[in-house]
């Protein structure tokens, strides 16, 4: 049986995004293949509660004074010596990176590429970040034995922007936290509504509040509607634009901003929402859509890119720049109990392809196939 090592920096140190991806993937592999040996490599364990998620796993940190001081260099270069010492058969870079020189060893390498948004929308990133991402991702794609994209959209981008052969890139979707897969009781819902001071009915948006996520369009679309909007996510300068509009149109009581929720609280919030609205301009996948589908919440999202791939045939799709179209779509769902029920049931059925056991089996099949 192959010994598999993971780049676990994000697992232990990121609250969202790449951290959630890393934790969820390792969780489903450990749950479905408990006999498999996994080693987690990280410069530091960071957020305490994440160490508790892997009580029986082997965690490897830098050893030696130089590696402990220059942890970034250890992760991108000198870690190769540790991988050889530990007799790792497969090393998986979970966040678009693999160590330099790994291809000169007998260790098989896999890298997950989540998106290439920094190439498609360079104006959204600082030049230094774009340069760094491009260098790391391109190196990983060119030198890894296997590339895994989290969507067909990302696969197409990898092939196009990095000139990578199609056969080198496989798509394996990501799942979501188990919290979203359980039916919530009415008591759980009412407890959260009371705790957060929320209305009984609202539409929901989740994600960092930044221009690419396009939450402003939802606020504009509900300007003349009675339905409140709850926006959950880290606030940025873009939030000020939204709040200025909200104040100018006397919408303070109808647009609610939240952040810092636990995963369980977030999952309950999804289950309460009448509609989940996600008019993002571009994503590598769009995991909040999957969270909504598992929660039995109707979804409105963007009509291009990865979004139909994530949302399936029974979500509603709109032009993210067309405010009127979004407003009409919201009304169409709110005004039809039959439509809501159909979207809940069919959306949940579509989400089953992202179940843990299915994704875990796809990963183990891939690891076995590429093992040298």
mmCIF file with all atom_site columns, C-alpha atoms in Angstrom, residues 148-324:
data_model
loop_
_atom_site.group_PDB
_atom_site.id
_atom_site.type_symbol
_atom_site.label_atom_id
_atom_site.label_alt_id
_atom_site.label_comp_id
_atom_site.label_asym_id
_atom_site.label_entity_id
_atom_site.label_seq_id
_atom_site.pdbx_PDB_ins_code
_atom_site.Cartn_x
_atom_site.Cartn_y
_atom_site.Cartn_z
_atom_site.occupancy
_atom_site.B_iso_or_equiv
_atom_site.pdbx_formal_charge
_atom_site.auth_seq_id
_atom_site.auth_comp_id
_atom_site.auth_asym_id
_atom_site.auth_atom_id
_atom_site.pdbx_PDB_model_num
ATOM 1   C CA . UNK A 1 148 ? -6.279  17.462 -10.620 1.00 0.00 ? 148 UNK A CA 1
ATOM 2   C CA . UNK A 1 149 ? -8.662  20.316 -11.429 1.00 0.00 ? 149 UNK A CA 1
ATOM 3   C CA . UNK A 1 150 ? -11.680 20.914 -9.206  1.00 0.00 ? 150 UNK A CA 1
ATOM 4   C CA . UNK A 1 151 ? -13.927 21.587 -12.226 1.00 0.00 ? 151 UNK A CA 1
ATOM 5   C CA . UNK A 1 152 ? -14.083 21.220 -15.992 1.00 0.00 ? 152 UNK A CA 1
ATOM 6   C CA . UNK A 1 153 ? -13.757 25.012 -16.197 1.00 0.00 ? 153 UNK A CA 1
ATOM 7   C CA . UNK A 1 154 ? -10.467 24.933 -14.296 1.00 0.00 ? 154 UNK A CA 1
ATOM 8   C CA . UNK A 1 155 ? -9.238  22.037 -16.444 1.00 0.00 ? 155 UNK A CA 1
ATOM 9   C CA . UNK A 1 156 ? -9.867  24.076 -19.599 1.00 0.00 ? 156 UNK A CA 1
ATOM 10  C CA . UNK A 1 157 ? -7.996  27.029 -18.097 1.00 0.00 ? 157 UNK A CA 1
ATOM 11  C CA . UNK A 1 158 ? -4.985  24.878 -17.182 1.00 0.00 ? 158 UNK A CA 1
ATOM 12  C CA . UNK A 1 159 ? -4.789  23.478 -20.695 1.00 0.00 ? 159 UNK A CA 1
ATOM 13  C CA . UNK A 1 160 ? -5.220  26.909 -22.269 1.00 0.00 ? 160 UNK A CA 1
ATOM 14  C CA . UNK A 1 161 ? -3.043  29.149 -20.105 1.00 0.00 ? 161 UNK A CA 1
ATOM 15  C CA . UNK A 1 162 ? -0.222  26.701 -19.314 1.00 0.00 ? 162 UNK A CA 1
ATOM 16  C CA . UNK A 1 163 ? -0.315  24.656 -22.532 1.00 0.00 ? 163 UNK A CA 1
ATOM 17  C CA . UNK A 1 164 ? -0.708  21.393 -20.622 1.00 0.00 ? 164 UNK A CA 1
ATOM 18  C CA . UNK A 1 165 ? -1.763  18.182 -22.436 1.00 0.00 ? 165 UNK A CA 1
ATOM 19  C CA . UNK A 1 166 ? -5.403  17.344 -21.731 1.00 0.00 ? 166 UNK A CA 1
ATOM 20  C CA . UNK A 1 167 ? -4.588  13.774 -20.671 1.00 0.00 ? 167 UNK A CA 1
ATOM 21  C CA . UNK A 1 168 ? -2.457  15.063 -17.791 1.00 0.00 ? 168 UNK A CA 1
ATOM 22  C CA . UNK A 1 169 ? -5.434  16.826 -16.152 1.00 0.00 ? 169 UNK A CA 1
ATOM 23  C CA . UNK A 1 170 ? -8.223  14.978 -14.362 1.00 0.00 ? 170 UNK A CA 1
ATOM 24  C CA . UNK A 1 171 ? -11.305 16.539 -12.807 1.00 0.00 ? 171 UNK A CA 1
ATOM 25  C CA . UNK A 1 172 ? -12.293 15.465 -9.296  1.00 0.00 ? 172 UNK A CA 1
ATOM 26  C CA . UNK A 1 173 ? -14.911 17.658 -7.666  1.00 0.00 ? 173 UNK A CA 1
ATOM 27  C CA . UNK A 1 174 ? -14.687 18.820 -4.099  1.00 0.00 ? 174 UNK A CA 1
ATOM 28  C CA . UNK A 1 175 ? -17.306 18.050 -1.503  1.00 0.00 ? 175 UNK A CA 1
ATOM 29  C CA . UNK A 1 176 ? -18.432 20.083 1.450   1.00 0.00 ? 176 UNK A CA 1
ATOM 30  C CA . UNK A 1 177 ? -18.547 19.825 5.209   1.00 0.00 ? 177 UNK A CA 1
ATOM 31  C CA . UNK A 1 178 ? -20.876 17.224 6.693   1.00 0.00 ? 178 UNK A CA 1
ATOM 32  C CA . UNK A 1 179 ? -22.742 19.966 8.573   1.00 0.00 ? 179 UNK A CA 1
ATOM 33  C CA . UNK A 1 180 ? -24.632 20.847 5.392   1.00 0.00 ? 180 UNK A CA 1
ATOM 34  C CA . UNK A 1 181 ? -25.871 17.299 4.835   1.00 0.00 ? 181 UNK A CA 1
ATOM 35  C CA . UNK A 1 182 ? -28.045 16.900 7.928   1.00 0.00 ? 182 UNK A CA 1
ATOM 36  C CA . UNK A 1 183 ? -31.684 17.968 8.210   1.00 0.00 ? 183 UNK A CA 1
ATOM 37  C CA . UNK A 1 184 ? -32.063 20.844 10.658  1.00 0.00 ? 184 UNK A CA 1
ATOM 38  C CA . UNK A 1 185 ? -34.822 20.907 13.250  1.00 0.00 ? 185 UNK A CA 1
ATOM 39  C CA . UNK A 1 186 ? -37.202 23.806 13.647  1.00 0.00 ? 186 UNK A CA 1
ATOM 40  C CA . UNK A 1 187 ? -35.737 24.401 17.105  1.00 0.00 ? 187 UNK A CA 1
ATOM 41  C CA . UNK A 1 188 ? -32.222 24.746 15.645  1.00 0.00 ? 188 UNK A CA 1
ATOM 42  C CA . UNK A 1 189 ? -33.505 27.234 13.112  1.00 0.00 ? 189 UNK A CA 1
ATOM 43  C CA . UNK A 1 190 ? -35.409 29.351 15.609  1.00 0.00 ? 190 UNK A CA 1
ATOM 44  C CA . UNK A 1 191 ? -32.504 29.342 18.060  1.00 0.00 ? 191 UNK A CA 1
ATOM 45  C CA . UNK A 1 192 ? -30.170 30.735 15.402  1.00 0.00 ? 192 UNK A CA 1
ATOM 46  C CA . UNK A 1 193 ? -32.722 33.290 14.197  1.00 0.00 ? 193 UNK A CA 1
ATOM 47  C CA . UNK A 1 194 ? -33.068 34.548 17.769  1.00 0.00 ? 194 UNK A CA 1
ATOM 48  C CA . UNK A 1 195 ? -29.315 34.560 18.429  1.00 0.00 ? 195 UNK A CA 1
ATOM 49  C CA . UNK A 1 196 ? -28.511 36.551 15.264  1.00 0.00 ? 196 UNK A CA 1
ATOM 50  C CA . UNK A 1 197 ? -31.629 38.738 15.331  1.00 0.00 ? 197 UNK A CA 1
ATOM 51  C CA . UNK A 1 198 ? -32.750 37.601 11.875  1.00 0.00 ? 198 UNK A CA 1
ATOM 52  C CA . UNK A 1 199 ? -36.142 37.790 10.172  1.00 0.00 ? 199 UNK A CA 1
ATOM 53  C CA . UNK A 1 200 ? -38.063 34.555 9.658   1.00 0.00 ? 200 UNK A CA 1
ATOM 54  C CA . UNK A 1 201 ? -37.617 34.711 5.880   1.00 0.00 ? 201 UNK A CA 1
ATOM 55  C CA . UNK A 1 202 ? -34.672 35.995 3.844   1.00 0.00 ? 202 UNK A CA 1
ATOM 56  C CA . UNK A 1 203 ? -32.487 35.293 0.835   1.00 0.00 ? 203 UNK A CA 1
ATOM 57  C CA . UNK A 1 204 ? -28.846 34.430 1.433   1.00 0.00 ? 204 UNK A CA 1
ATOM 58  C CA . UNK A 1 205 ? -25.426 35.139 -0.074  1.00 0.00 ? 205 UNK A CA 1
ATOM 59  C CA . UNK A 1 206 ? -22.178 33.622 1.249   1.00 0.00 ? 206 UNK A CA 1
ATOM 60  C CA . UNK A 1 207 ? -18.602 34.486 0.315   1.00 0.00 ? 207 UNK A CA 1
ATOM 61  C CA . UNK A 1 208 ? -15.952 37.141 0.755   1.00 0.00 ? 208 UNK A CA 1
ATOM 62  C CA . UNK A 1 209 ? -17.618 40.489 0.021   1.00 0.00 ? 209 UNK A CA 1
ATOM 63  C CA . UNK A 1 210 ? -15.495 41.538 -2.956  1.00 0.00 ? 210 UNK A CA 1
ATOM 64  C CA . UNK A 1 211 ? -16.245 42.770 -6.499  1.00 0.00 ? 211 UNK A CA 1
ATOM 65  C CA . UNK A 1 212 ? -15.794 39.363 -8.164  1.00 0.00 ? 212 UNK A CA 1
ATOM 66  C CA . UNK A 1 213 ? -18.464 37.849 -5.897  1.00 0.00 ? 213 UNK A CA 1
ATOM 67  C CA . UNK A 1 214 ? -20.858 40.594 -7.010  1.00 0.00 ? 214 UNK A CA 1
ATOM 68  C CA . UNK A 1 215 ? -23.114 40.794 -3.935  1.00 0.00 ? 215 UNK A CA 1
ATOM 69  C CA . UNK A 1 216 ? -23.928 44.414 -4.846  1.00 0.00 ? 216 UNK A CA 1
ATOM 70  C CA . UNK A 1 217 ? -26.125 43.177 -7.687  1.00 0.00 ? 217 UNK A CA 1
ATOM 71  C CA . UNK A 1 218 ? -28.349 41.307 -5.213  1.00 0.00 ? 218 UNK A CA 1
ATOM 72  C CA . UNK A 1 219 ? -28.832 44.436 -3.108  1.00 0.00 ? 219 UNK A CA 1
ATOM 73  C CA . UNK A 1 220 ? -29.817 46.364 -6.226  1.00 0.00 ? 220 UNK A CA 1
ATOM 74  C CA . UNK A 1 221 ? -32.181 43.597 -7.350  1.00 0.00 ? 221 UNK A CA 1
ATOM 75  C CA . UNK A 1 222 ? -34.147 43.630 -4.065  1.00 0.00 ? 222 UNK A CA 1
ATOM 76  C CA . UNK A 1 223 ? -34.293 47.427 -3.740  1.00 0.00 ? 223 UNK A CA 1
ATOM 77  C CA . UNK A 1 224 ? -38.058 47.446 -4.263  1.00 0.00 ? 224 UNK A CA 1
ATOM 78  C CA . UNK A 1 225 ? -38.833 44.070 -2.695  1.00 0.00 ? 225 UNK A CA 1
ATOM 79  C CA . UNK A 1 226 ? -39.925 43.179 0.838   1.00 0.00 ? 226 UNK A CA 1
ATOM 80  C CA . UNK A 1 227 ? -37.625 40.156 1.166   1.00 0.00 ? 227 UNK A CA 1
ATOM 81  C CA . UNK A 1 228 ? -34.549 40.778 3.377   1.00 0.00 ? 228 UNK A CA 1
ATOM 82  C CA . UNK A 1 229 ? -31.028 39.787 2.318   1.00 0.00 ? 229 UNK A CA 1
ATOM 83  C CA . UNK A 1 230 ? -28.391 38.213 4.582   1.00 0.00 ? 230 UNK A CA 1
ATOM 84  C CA . UNK A 1 231 ? -24.792 38.500 3.347   1.00 0.00 ? 231 UNK A CA 1
ATOM 85  C CA . UNK A 1 232 ? -22.219 36.309 5.117   1.00 0.00 ? 232 UNK A CA 1
ATOM 86  C CA . UNK A 1 233 ? -18.524 36.849 4.539   1.00 0.00 ? 233 UNK A CA 1
ATOM 87  C CA . UNK A 1 234 ? -15.352 38.767 5.213   1.00 0.00 ? 234 UNK A CA 1
ATOM 88  C CA . UNK A 1 235 ? -15.829 42.471 4.556   1.00 0.00 ? 235 UNK A CA 1
ATOM 89  C CA . UNK A 1 236 ? -13.567 44.445 2.222   1.00 0.00 ? 236 UNK A CA 1
ATOM 90  C CA . UNK A 1 237 ? -13.498 47.955 0.785   1.00 0.00 ? 237 UNK A CA 1
ATOM 91  C CA . UNK A 1 238 ? -16.208 46.793 -1.642  1.00 0.00 ? 238 UNK A CA 1
ATOM 92  C CA . UNK A 1 239 ? -18.544 46.424 1.334   1.00 0.00 ? 239 UNK A CA 1
ATOM 93  C CA . UNK A 1 240 ? -18.498 50.209 1.797   1.00 0.00 ? 240 UNK A CA 1
ATOM 94  C CA . UNK A 1 241 ? -19.989 50.653 -1.694  1.00 0.00 ? 241 UNK A CA 1
ATOM 95  C CA . UNK A 1 242 ? -22.815 48.294 -0.820  1.00 0.00 ? 242 UNK A CA 1
ATOM 96  C CA . UNK A 1 243 ? -23.471 49.925 2.540   1.00 0.00 ? 243 UNK A CA 1
ATOM 97  C CA . UNK A 1 244 ? -23.561 53.384 0.937   1.00 0.00 ? 244 UNK A CA 1
ATOM 98  C CA . UNK A 1 245 ? -26.239 52.158 -1.479  1.00 0.00 ? 245 UNK A CA 1
ATOM 99  C CA . UNK A 1 246 ? -28.128 50.507 1.381   1.00 0.00 ? 246 UNK A CA 1
ATOM 100 C CA . UNK A 1 247 ? -28.119 53.741 3.392   1.00 0.00 ? 247 UNK A CA 1
ATOM 101 C CA . UNK A 1 248 ? -29.101 55.881 0.402   1.00 0.00 ? 248 UNK A CA 1
ATOM 102 C CA . UNK A 1 249 ? -32.166 53.710 -0.229  1.00 0.00 ? 249 UNK A CA 1
ATOM 103 C CA . UNK A 1 250 ? -33.196 53.189 3.401   1.00 0.00 ? 250 UNK A CA 1
ATOM 104 C CA . UNK A 1 251 ? -32.483 49.454 3.280   1.00 0.00 ? 251 UNK A CA 1
ATOM 105 C CA . UNK A 1 252 ? -30.592 49.147 6.582   1.00 0.00 ? 252 UNK A CA 1
ATOM 106 C CA . UNK A 1 253 ? -33.317 46.936 8.069   1.00 0.00 ? 253 UNK A CA 1
ATOM 107 C CA . UNK A 1 254 ? -33.413 44.655 5.016   1.00 0.00 ? 254 UNK A CA 1
ATOM 108 C CA . UNK A 1 255 ? -29.712 44.023 4.315   1.00 0.00 ? 255 UNK A CA 1
ATOM 109 C CA . UNK A 1 256 ? -27.871 42.214 7.100   1.00 0.00 ? 256 UNK A CA 1
ATOM 110 C CA . UNK A 1 257 ? -24.116 41.573 7.168   1.00 0.00 ? 257 UNK A CA 1
ATOM 111 C CA . UNK A 1 258 ? -22.720 38.638 9.161   1.00 0.00 ? 258 UNK A CA 1
ATOM 112 C CA . UNK A 1 259 ? -19.307 37.050 9.629   1.00 0.00 ? 259 UNK A CA 1
ATOM 113 C CA . UNK A 1 260 ? -17.519 34.728 12.035  1.00 0.00 ? 260 UNK A CA 1
ATOM 114 C CA . UNK A 1 261 ? -20.195 32.002 12.063  1.00 0.00 ? 261 UNK A CA 1
ATOM 115 C CA . UNK A 1 262 ? -19.291 28.432 12.936  1.00 0.00 ? 262 UNK A CA 1
ATOM 116 C CA . UNK A 1 263 ? -19.703 25.816 10.216  1.00 0.00 ? 263 UNK A CA 1
ATOM 117 C CA . UNK A 1 264 ? -22.768 24.440 11.978  1.00 0.00 ? 264 UNK A CA 1
ATOM 118 C CA . UNK A 1 265 ? -24.357 27.887 12.316  1.00 0.00 ? 265 UNK A CA 1
ATOM 119 C CA . UNK A 1 266 ? -23.709 28.530 8.636   1.00 0.00 ? 266 UNK A CA 1
ATOM 120 C CA . UNK A 1 267 ? -25.329 25.242 7.668   1.00 0.00 ? 267 UNK A CA 1
ATOM 121 C CA . UNK A 1 268 ? -28.429 26.101 9.726   1.00 0.00 ? 268 UNK A CA 1
ATOM 122 C CA . UNK A 1 269 ? -28.537 29.525 8.066   1.00 0.00 ? 269 UNK A CA 1
ATOM 123 C CA . UNK A 1 270 ? -28.567 27.901 4.614   1.00 0.00 ? 270 UNK A CA 1
ATOM 124 C CA . UNK A 1 271 ? -31.446 25.656 5.628   1.00 0.00 ? 271 UNK A CA 1
ATOM 125 C CA . UNK A 1 272 ? -33.529 28.664 6.728   1.00 0.00 ? 272 UNK A CA 1
ATOM 126 C CA . UNK A 1 273 ? -32.961 30.762 3.594   1.00 0.00 ? 273 UNK A CA 1
ATOM 127 C CA . UNK A 1 274 ? -35.726 30.929 0.997   1.00 0.00 ? 274 UNK A CA 1
ATOM 128 C CA . UNK A 1 275 ? -33.181 31.272 -1.836  1.00 0.00 ? 275 UNK A CA 1
ATOM 129 C CA . UNK A 1 276 ? -29.405 31.192 -2.076  1.00 0.00 ? 276 UNK A CA 1
ATOM 130 C CA . UNK A 1 277 ? -28.226 33.845 -4.558  1.00 0.00 ? 277 UNK A CA 1
ATOM 131 C CA . UNK A 1 278 ? -24.670 33.619 -5.929  1.00 0.00 ? 278 UNK A CA 1
ATOM 132 C CA . UNK A 1 279 ? -24.145 35.969 -8.898  1.00 0.00 ? 279 UNK A CA 1
ATOM 133 C CA . UNK A 1 280 ? -20.339 35.644 -8.906  1.00 0.00 ? 280 UNK A CA 1
ATOM 134 C CA . UNK A 1 281 ? -18.458 36.714 -12.030 1.00 0.00 ? 281 UNK A CA 1
ATOM 135 C CA . UNK A 1 282 ? -16.025 33.784 -11.973 1.00 0.00 ? 282 UNK A CA 1
ATOM 136 C CA . UNK A 1 283 ? -15.049 30.892 -9.675  1.00 0.00 ? 283 UNK A CA 1
ATOM 137 C CA . UNK A 1 284 ? -12.908 27.804 -9.824  1.00 0.00 ? 284 UNK A CA 1
ATOM 138 C CA . UNK A 1 285 ? -15.934 25.834 -8.641  1.00 0.00 ? 285 UNK A CA 1
ATOM 139 C CA . UNK A 1 286 ? -18.262 27.607 -6.202  1.00 0.00 ? 286 UNK A CA 1
ATOM 140 C CA . UNK A 1 287 ? -18.576 25.414 -3.129  1.00 0.00 ? 287 UNK A CA 1
ATOM 141 C CA . UNK A 1 288 ? -21.319 27.610 -1.559  1.00 0.00 ? 288 UNK A CA 1
ATOM 142 C CA . UNK A 1 289 ? -23.596 26.376 -4.361  1.00 0.00 ? 289 UNK A CA 1
ATOM 143 C CA . UNK A 1 290 ? -23.012 22.785 -3.268  1.00 0.00 ? 290 UNK A CA 1
ATOM 144 C CA . UNK A 1 291 ? -23.614 23.758 0.352   1.00 0.00 ? 291 UNK A CA 1
ATOM 145 C CA . UNK A 1 292 ? -26.952 25.263 -0.665  1.00 0.00 ? 292 UNK A CA 1
ATOM 146 C CA . UNK A 1 293 ? -27.996 22.211 -2.684  1.00 0.00 ? 293 UNK A CA 1
ATOM 147 C CA . UNK A 1 294 ? -27.234 19.880 0.224   1.00 0.00 ? 294 UNK A CA 1
ATOM 148 C CA . UNK A 1 295 ? -29.208 22.228 2.497   1.00 0.00 ? 295 UNK A CA 1
ATOM 149 C CA . UNK A 1 296 ? -32.266 21.939 0.264   1.00 0.00 ? 296 UNK A CA 1
ATOM 150 C CA . UNK A 1 297 ? -32.149 25.614 -0.653  1.00 0.00 ? 297 UNK A CA 1
ATOM 151 C CA . UNK A 1 298 ? -33.091 26.845 -4.170  1.00 0.00 ? 298 UNK A CA 1
ATOM 152 C CA . UNK A 1 299 ? -30.138 28.396 -5.999  1.00 0.00 ? 299 UNK A CA 1
ATOM 153 C CA . UNK A 1 300 ? -29.843 31.369 -8.340  1.00 0.00 ? 300 UNK A CA 1
ATOM 154 C CA . UNK A 1 301 ? -26.402 31.747 -9.872  1.00 0.00 ? 301 UNK A CA 1
ATOM 155 C CA . UNK A 1 302 ? -24.430 32.826 -12.937 1.00 0.00 ? 302 UNK A CA 1
ATOM 156 C CA . UNK A 1 303 ? -25.287 31.378 -16.352 1.00 0.00 ? 303 UNK A CA 1
ATOM 157 C CA . UNK A 1 304 ? -21.718 30.803 -17.600 1.00 0.00 ? 304 UNK A CA 1
ATOM 158 C CA . UNK A 1 305 ? -18.363 29.334 -16.600 1.00 0.00 ? 305 UNK A CA 1
ATOM 159 C CA . UNK A 1 306 ? -18.352 26.751 -13.836 1.00 0.00 ? 306 UNK A CA 1
ATOM 160 C CA . UNK A 1 307 ? -21.711 27.666 -12.296 1.00 0.00 ? 307 UNK A CA 1
ATOM 161 C CA . UNK A 1 308 ? -24.035 25.385 -14.314 1.00 0.00 ? 308 UNK A CA 1
ATOM 162 C CA . UNK A 1 309 ? -21.515 22.611 -13.604 1.00 0.00 ? 309 UNK A CA 1
ATOM 163 C CA . UNK A 1 310 ? -21.888 23.163 -9.861  1.00 0.00 ? 310 UNK A CA 1
ATOM 164 C CA . UNK A 1 311 ? -25.589 24.052 -9.745  1.00 0.00 ? 311 UNK A CA 1
ATOM 165 C CA . UNK A 1 312 ? -27.052 21.393 -12.031 1.00 0.00 ? 312 UNK A CA 1
ATOM 166 C CA . UNK A 1 313 ? -30.135 21.529 -14.262 1.00 0.00 ? 313 UNK A CA 1
ATOM 167 C CA . UNK A 1 314 ? -32.666 22.725 -11.672 1.00 0.00 ? 314 UNK A CA 1
ATOM 168 C CA . UNK A 1 315 ? -30.946 25.864 -10.401 1.00 0.00 ? 315 UNK A CA 1
ATOM 169 C CA . UNK A 1 316 ? -31.879 29.231 -11.921 1.00 0.00 ? 316 UNK A CA 1
ATOM 170 C CA . UNK A 1 317 ? -29.230 30.941 -14.067 1.00 0.00 ? 317 UNK A CA 1
ATOM 171 C CA . UNK A 1 318 ? -28.875 34.643 -14.773 1.00 0.00 ? 318 UNK A CA 1
ATOM 172 C CA . UNK A 1 319 ? -26.512 37.127 -16.369 1.00 0.00 ? 319 UNK A CA 1
ATOM 173 C CA . UNK A 1 320 ? -24.650 38.459 -13.293 1.00 0.00 ? 320 UNK A CA 1
ATOM 174 C CA . UNK A 1 321 ? -24.626 41.945 -14.795 1.00 0.00 ? 321 UNK A CA 1
ATOM 175 C CA . UNK A 1 322 ? -28.371 42.027 -15.477 1.00 0.00 ? 322 UNK A CA 1
ATOM 176 C CA . UNK A 1 323 ? -30.064 43.351 -12.332 1.00 0.00 ? 323 UNK A CA 1
ATOM 177 C CA . UNK A 1 324 ? -33.564 43.111 -13.793 1.00 0.00 ? 324 UNK A CA 1
#
